[in-house]
Short mmCIF file of C-alpha atoms and ligand atoms in Angstrom, two decimals:
data_model
loop_
_atom_site.label_atom_id
_atom_site.label_comp_id
_atom_site.label_asym_id
_atom_site.label_seq_id
_atom_site.Cartn_x
_atom_site.Cartn_y
_atom_site.Cartn_z
CA UNK A 1 -0.02 -0.42 -0.02
CA UNK A 2 0.85 3.50 -0.38
CA UNK A 3 1.72 4.91 2.93
CA UNK A 4 1.72 9.54 1.96
CA UNK A 5 1.63 11.76 5.47
CA UNK A 6 -1.61 14.17 5.54
CA UNK A 7 1.07 17.63 5.80
CA UNK A 8 -2.66 19.06 7.38
CA UNK A 9 -3.23 16.26 10.03
CA UNK A 10 0.64 14.94 10.54
CA UNK A 11 -1.45 11.65 10.15
CA UNK A 12 -0.90 9.02 7.81
CA UNK A 13 -3.99 8.87 5.15
CA UNK A 14 -4.53 5.29 4.53
CA UNK A 15 -7.27 3.20 6.61
CA UNK A 16 -4.31 0.82 9.16
CA UNK A 17 -5.21 -2.38 10.30
CA UNK A 18 -4.90 -4.22 14.14
CA UNK A 19 -5.81 -7.95 15.11
CA UNK A 20 -5.23 -7.79 19.07
CA UNK A 21 -5.64 -10.94 21.07
CA UNK A 22 -8.76 -11.95 23.83
CA UNK A 23 -6.29 -11.91 27.18
CA UNK A 24 -7.12 -14.10 30.65
CA UNK A 25 -5.29 -12.71 33.40
CA UNK A 26 -4.75 -13.15 36.88
CA UNK A 27 -4.03 -17.37 36.25
CA UNK A 28 -4.85 -18.05 39.85
CA UNK A 29 -2.22 -16.81 42.48
CA UNK A 30 -1.20 -14.27 39.71
CA UNK A 31 -3.17 -11.43 41.06
CA UNK A 32 -3.18 -8.04 38.55
CA UNK A 33 -0.05 -9.63 37.13
CA UNK A 34 0.25 -13.01 35.64
CA UNK A 35 -1.83 -13.16 31.37
CA UNK A 36 -1.67 -15.47 28.83
CA UNK A 37 -2.82 -14.13 24.74
CA UNK A 38 -5.19 -16.64 23.39
CA UNK A 39 -6.79 -17.47 20.30
CA UNK A 40 -9.42 -15.27 19.75
CA UNK A 41 -8.63 -11.70 18.35
CA UNK A 42 -10.71 -8.93 17.12
CA UNK A 43 -9.65 -6.50 14.14
CA UNK A 44 -10.02 -3.47 13.29
CA UNK A 45 -8.92 -0.60 10.79
CA UNK A 46 -8.89 3.34 11.65
CA UNK A 47 -8.95 5.71 8.83
CA UNK A 48 -8.21 10.01 9.87
CA UNK A 49 -11.54 11.63 7.49
CA UNK A 50 -12.06 14.68 8.21
CA UNK A 51 -16.07 14.39 8.34
CA UNK A 52 -17.59 12.82 11.93
CA UNK A 53 -16.28 10.15 13.27
CA UNK A 54 -18.21 6.84 12.62
CA UNK A 55 -18.19 3.25 14.34
CA UNK A 56 -19.27 0.49 12.47
CA UNK A 57 -18.74 -2.60 15.00
CA UNK A 58 -19.43 -6.13 13.35
CA UNK A 59 -19.73 -9.78 15.86
CA UNK A 60 -19.02 -9.34 19.64
CA UNK A 61 -20.98 -5.66 21.29
CA UNK A 62 -21.98 -5.30 17.88
CA UNK A 63 -25.60 -3.72 19.75
CA UNK A 64 -24.69 -3.20 22.93
CA UNK A 65 -21.60 -0.87 21.96
CA UNK A 66 -20.72 3.62 21.30
CA UNK A 67 -20.68 3.99 17.34
CA UNK A 68 -19.43 7.96 18.89
CA UNK A 69 -16.98 8.79 20.39
CA UNK A 70 -17.17 7.17 23.49
CA UNK A 71 -16.36 4.13 21.70
CA UNK A 72 -13.24 2.71 24.28
CA UNK A 73 -10.83 2.26 20.10
CA UNK A 74 -12.06 6.05 20.27
CA UNK A 75 -10.74 7.14 23.44
CA UNK A 76 -7.63 4.40 23.44
CA UNK A 77 -6.44 6.21 20.20
CA UNK A 78 -7.49 10.38 21.59
CA UNK A 79 -5.28 9.18 24.67
CA UNK A 80 -2.86 7.82 23.53
CA UNK A 81 -2.03 10.88 20.71
CA UNK A 82 -2.44 13.45 23.60
CA UNK A 83 0.67 11.02 25.55
CA UNK A 84 2.03 10.89 21.76
CA UNK A 85 1.74 15.20 21.50
CA UNK A 86 -0.54 14.87 18.78
CA UNK A 87 -4.00 16.10 18.12
CA UNK A 88 -6.42 13.91 18.27
CA UNK A 89 -8.25 12.56 14.91
CA UNK A 90 -11.68 11.85 13.70
CA UNK A 91 -11.76 8.62 12.27
CA UNK A 92 -13.41 6.11 10.88
CA UNK A 93 -13.61 3.11 12.52
CA UNK A 94 -14.88 -0.92 11.21
CA UNK A 95 -14.17 -3.79 14.84
CA UNK A 96 -14.64 -6.43 13.69
CA UNK A 97 -14.65 -7.81 16.77
CA UNK A 98 -14.53 -11.49 17.53
CA UNK A 99 -13.67 -12.13 21.25
CA UNK A 100 -16.64 -11.86 23.44
CA UNK A 101 -17.03 -8.86 25.43
CA UNK A 102 -17.66 -8.62 30.07
CA UNK A 103 -16.03 -12.16 30.42
CA UNK A 104 -13.34 -11.85 31.86
CA UNK A 105 -11.44 -12.15 28.39
CA UNK A 106 -10.30 -9.16 28.43
CA UNK A 107 -13.03 -7.15 25.33
CA UNK A 108 -11.21 -3.87 26.90
CA UNK A 109 -7.60 -4.47 26.93
CA UNK A 110 -8.22 -5.09 23.59
CA UNK A 111 -10.02 -2.16 22.75
CA UNK A 112 -7.13 -0.20 25.10
CA UNK A 113 -3.90 -1.73 22.89
CA UNK A 114 -6.11 -1.69 19.26
CA UNK A 115 -6.79 1.61 19.92
CA UNK A 116 -3.20 2.74 21.21
CA UNK A 117 -2.06 0.66 18.39
CA UNK A 118 -3.53 2.40 15.67
CA UNK A 119 -2.94 6.22 16.94
CA UNK A 120 0.90 4.77 16.78
CA UNK A 121 -0.24 3.11 12.94
CA UNK A 122 -1.48 6.53 12.02
CA UNK A 123 0.98 8.68 13.31
CA UNK A 124 3.96 6.13 12.05
CA UNK A 125 6.74 7.57 14.44
CA UNK A 126 7.38 9.54 17.53
CA UNK A 127 8.40 12.62 16.03
CA UNK A 128 12.01 11.48 16.35
CA UNK A 129 11.43 9.39 12.55
CA UNK A 130 11.08 6.13 15.09
CA UNK A 131 8.46 4.17 15.29
CA UNK A 132 6.03 4.39 19.48
CA UNK A 133 7.73 1.37 20.63
CA UNK A 134 6.02 -1.57 22.71
CA UNK A 135 7.32 -0.15 25.42
CA UNK A 136 5.43 3.33 25.25
CA UNK A 137 2.41 1.57 24.31
CA UNK A 138 2.32 -0.25 27.03
CA UNK A 139 3.12 2.45 29.38
CA UNK A 140 -0.30 3.93 27.93
CA UNK A 141 -2.09 1.19 28.02
CA UNK A 142 -1.93 0.46 31.23
CA UNK A 143 -2.68 3.74 32.51
CA UNK A 144 -6.10 3.36 30.84
CA UNK A 145 -6.49 -0.21 32.13
CA UNK A 146 -5.18 1.07 35.23
CA UNK A 147 -3.53 -2.61 35.95
CA UNK A 148 -1.31 -3.89 33.59
CA UNK A 149 -1.76 -7.64 33.72
CA UNK A 150 -4.57 -8.11 30.45
CA UNK A 151 -2.54 -5.28 28.12
CA UNK A 152 0.31 -7.12 29.10
CA UNK A 153 -0.16 -10.01 26.67
CA UNK A 154 -2.17 -8.25 24.05
CA UNK A 155 0.65 -6.27 23.01
CA UNK A 156 3.23 -8.88 23.68
CA UNK A 157 1.43 -12.11 22.85
CA UNK A 158 2.10 -15.04 24.68
CA UNK A 159 2.28 -16.00 28.59
CA UNK A 160 3.40 -12.09 30.01
CA UNK A 161 4.82 -10.86 33.52
CA UNK A 162 3.56 -7.64 34.03
CA UNK A 163 4.13 -5.39 37.05
CA UNK A 164 4.24 -1.15 38.23
CA UNK A 165 7.53 1.08 38.11
CA UNK A 166 7.25 4.34 39.29
CA UNK A 167 6.89 5.94 35.92
CA UNK A 168 4.95 2.75 34.74
CA UNK A 169 4.12 -0.53 33.79
CA UNK A 170 6.27 -3.05 32.51
CA UNK A 171 6.58 -7.07 31.30
CA UNK A 172 8.35 -9.22 30.15
CA UNK A 173 7.11 -11.70 27.73
CA UNK A 174 8.40 -15.83 28.66
CA UNK A 175 8.33 -19.25 26.83
CA UNK A 176 4.85 -20.84 26.72
CA UNK A 177 5.87 -25.43 27.08
CA UNK A 178 4.57 -26.61 23.97
CA UNK A 179 2.16 -28.79 26.24
CA UNK A 180 -0.48 -26.27 27.84
CA UNK A 181 -3.43 -26.79 26.45
CA UNK A 182 -6.26 -23.85 27.69
CA UNK A 183 -9.88 -23.95 27.35
CA UNK A 184 -12.48 -21.84 28.49
CA UNK A 185 -15.08 -22.72 29.90
CA UNK A 186 -17.61 -19.42 29.14
CA UNK A 187 -21.30 -18.47 30.23
CA UNK A 188 -23.93 -16.20 29.06
CA UNK A 189 -23.89 -13.96 31.51
CA UNK A 190 -21.41 -11.23 31.07
CA UNK A 191 -19.43 -9.80 34.67
CA UNK A 192 -18.05 -6.09 35.39
CA UNK A 193 -14.14 -5.73 36.40
CA UNK A 194 -14.87 -2.88 38.75
CA UNK A 195 -18.17 -4.97 40.72
CA UNK A 196 -15.07 -7.64 40.95
CA UNK A 197 -13.39 -5.68 42.17
CA UNK A 198 -15.40 -3.39 44.85
CA UNK A 199 -16.19 -6.67 46.23
CA UNK A 200 -11.63 -7.19 47.41
CA UNK A 201 -10.88 -7.73 50.93
CA UNK A 202 -8.58 -3.96 51.05
CA UNK A 203 -6.12 -5.97 52.70
CA UNK A 204 -5.68 -9.95 53.13
CA UNK A 205 -3.93 -12.06 55.51
CA UNK A 206 -0.09 -11.94 55.45
CA UNK A 207 -0.26 -16.07 55.02
CA UNK A 208 -2.34 -15.62 52.27
CA UNK A 209 -0.06 -13.48 50.32
CA UNK A 210 2.75 -15.94 51.26
CA UNK A 211 0.88 -18.67 49.81
CA UNK A 212 0.08 -16.68 46.84
CA UNK A 213 3.38 -15.67 46.07
CA UNK A 214 4.37 -19.42 46.43
CA UNK A 215 1.78 -20.26 44.16
CA UNK A 216 2.65 -17.65 41.21
CA UNK A 217 6.21 -18.18 41.38
CA UNK A 218 5.72 -21.87 40.82
CA UNK A 219 3.24 -20.12 37.68
CA UNK A 220 6.14 -18.77 35.37
CA UNK A 221 7.74 -21.94 36.33
CA UNK A 222 5.20 -24.29 35.43
CA UNK A 223 3.20 -22.24 32.42
CA UNK A 224 6.94 -22.74 30.71
CA UNK A 225 8.56 -25.77 31.77
CA UNK A 226 6.24 -27.76 33.69
CA UNK A 227 2.71 -28.36 33.24
CA UNK A 228 2.22 -30.78 35.53
CA UNK A 229 2.45 -28.66 38.33
CA UNK A 230 -0.55 -26.05 36.88
CA UNK A 231 -2.18 -27.52 39.51
CA UNK A 232 -0.45 -26.38 42.37
CA UNK A 233 1.02 -23.29 40.55
CA UNK A 234 -3.02 -22.07 39.97
CA UNK A 235 -3.81 -22.11 43.62
CA UNK A 236 -5.35 -19.23 44.73
CA UNK A 237 -6.10 -17.62 48.31
CA UNK A 238 -6.41 -14.06 47.54
CA UNK A 239 -9.63 -12.68 44.66
CA UNK A 240 -11.37 -15.52 44.59
CA UNK A 241 -12.87 -16.84 47.22
CA UNK A 242 -14.12 -13.46 47.98
CA UNK A 243 -15.75 -12.82 44.63
CA UNK A 244 -18.14 -16.17 44.87
CA UNK A 245 -20.74 -13.80 45.60
CA UNK A 246 -21.00 -11.58 42.81
CA UNK A 247 -20.27 -15.69 40.21
CA UNK A 248 -20.94 -18.00 42.27
CA UNK A 249 -21.67 -20.82 39.56
CA UNK A 250 -17.99 -19.54 38.26
CA UNK A 251 -16.51 -20.17 40.96
CA UNK A 252 -18.31 -23.94 41.97
CA UNK A 253 -16.72 -24.75 38.40
CA UNK A 254 -13.62 -23.94 39.13
CA UNK A 255 -13.52 -25.51 42.56
CA UNK A 256 -15.56 -29.14 40.73
CA UNK A 257 -13.13 -29.16 38.09
CA UNK A 258 -9.77 -29.07 40.49
CA UNK A 259 -11.18 -31.59 42.83
CA UNK A 260 -10.93 -33.71 39.23
CA UNK A 261 -7.16 -32.53 39.12
CA UNK A 262 -7.83 -30.33 36.34
CA UNK A 263 -5.66 -26.65 37.13
CA UNK A 264 -8.51 -24.34 36.95
CA UNK A 265 -9.32 -20.65 37.44
CA UNK A 266 -11.76 -17.64 37.05
CA UNK A 267 -10.83 -15.82 34.06
CA UNK A 268 -9.38 -12.46 35.10
CA UNK A 269 -12.58 -10.68 36.49
CA UNK A 270 -15.21 -13.85 35.34
CA UNK A 271 -17.01 -14.34 35.23
CA UNK A 272 -15.47 -17.52 32.12
CA UNK A 273 -13.35 -20.21 33.44
CA UNK A 274 -9.64 -21.07 32.37
CA UNK A 275 -8.67 -24.62 32.31
CA UNK A 276 -5.67 -26.30 31.38
CA UNK A 277 -6.90 -29.83 30.40
CA UNK A 278 -6.56 -32.17 27.72
CA UNK A 279 -10.71 -32.60 26.91
CA UNK A 280 -13.28 -31.26 27.14
CA UNK A 281 -16.28 -31.63 29.12
CA UNK A 282 -19.45 -30.16 28.89
CA UNK A 283 -20.42 -28.42 32.07
CA UNK A 284 -24.26 -26.76 32.05
CA UNK A 285 -24.20 -23.12 31.64
CA UNK A 286 -21.43 -22.92 29.90
CA UNK A 287 -19.42 -23.45 26.59
CA UNK A 288 -16.48 -24.66 26.52
CA UNK A 289 -13.80 -23.99 23.65
CA UNK A 290 -9.92 -25.08 22.69
CA UNK A 291 -8.34 -22.18 22.40
CA UNK A 292 -4.32 -21.93 21.78
CA UNK A 293 -1.35 -19.34 23.38
CA UNK A 294 -1.81 -15.91 20.86
CA UNK A 295 0.86 -13.76 19.58
CA UNK A 296 0.45 -10.21 20.57
CA UNK A 297 -1.43 -7.33 19.17
CA UNK A 298 -0.50 -7.66 15.32
CA UNK A 299 -0.69 -5.30 11.57
CA UNK A 300 -2.55 -6.06 9.22
N1 LIG B 1 -6.27 -8.46 37.86
C1 LIG B 1 -8.06 -8.18 37.73
C2 LIG B 1 -8.78 -9.22 38.37
C3 LIG B 1 -8.28 -7.99 35.98
O1 LIG B 1 -8.28 -9.54 38.85
O2 LIG B 1 -9.49 -7.76 39.12
C4 LIG B 1 -9.76 -7.60 35.18
O3 LIG B 1 -9.01 -6.89 34.97
#
């Protein structure tokens, strides 16, 4: 495609398309830190326009998401432009959404990462002629999301450890062992992260924090080298049980699967369940979907 930059707007004139993966955060013990990119995707195209902003949505969220400047991809794109010292453009946006909304699969993070990546793609450079690098995009995306554990795997792909330094979020991607086999159990009901976070206590017992630290560290070893340790590694004491009132059937399914020896956790803030299992089990009230570990955002 011919690439040209408008002298008026400073943005490229051609459409830019990005593909962003679903993500599962926490992975049991790694609350607000660990995350995994999964093979469900949204594809979003943006083109700068001199007319009004227009949003077309196909697939997930087509009936519920806003189609004006309040759409999360547009607000994230604008936030990133401001953070990068650029003006905020009007855009024609076309979303083809494959990630279920409000189920703990990182649909908001996918929209945020799509928005900041589109901003970088439309700007084509940071003003000094360099493309905007992932570390900068991660900081901007995590600022918008409030915690980095979904935006990190959405940007970098695979299995990520994310943390927050005084100057913002950082993350590393680690290789995943071949026989890691994610299955998502997707309920029809939705859940709001704000409700699930409101259910958490301000403090947890020291003994539970120590329990989770050992399991989160073990999760790094289990996912990268020895999946046979995933059942022990994915045990959690600092968030899932506090959320039982908000998502009772989710917590019940996690317990049933774990009693059966299947490493299962609440996916992100729920209400989906993430299991690591070679088989798919029929479960009343949930659709079981076999997924694989995915790469991060890609520019198409
Ligand atoms: N770590 C987050 C939580 C993930 O559990 O609330 C959901 O955004």
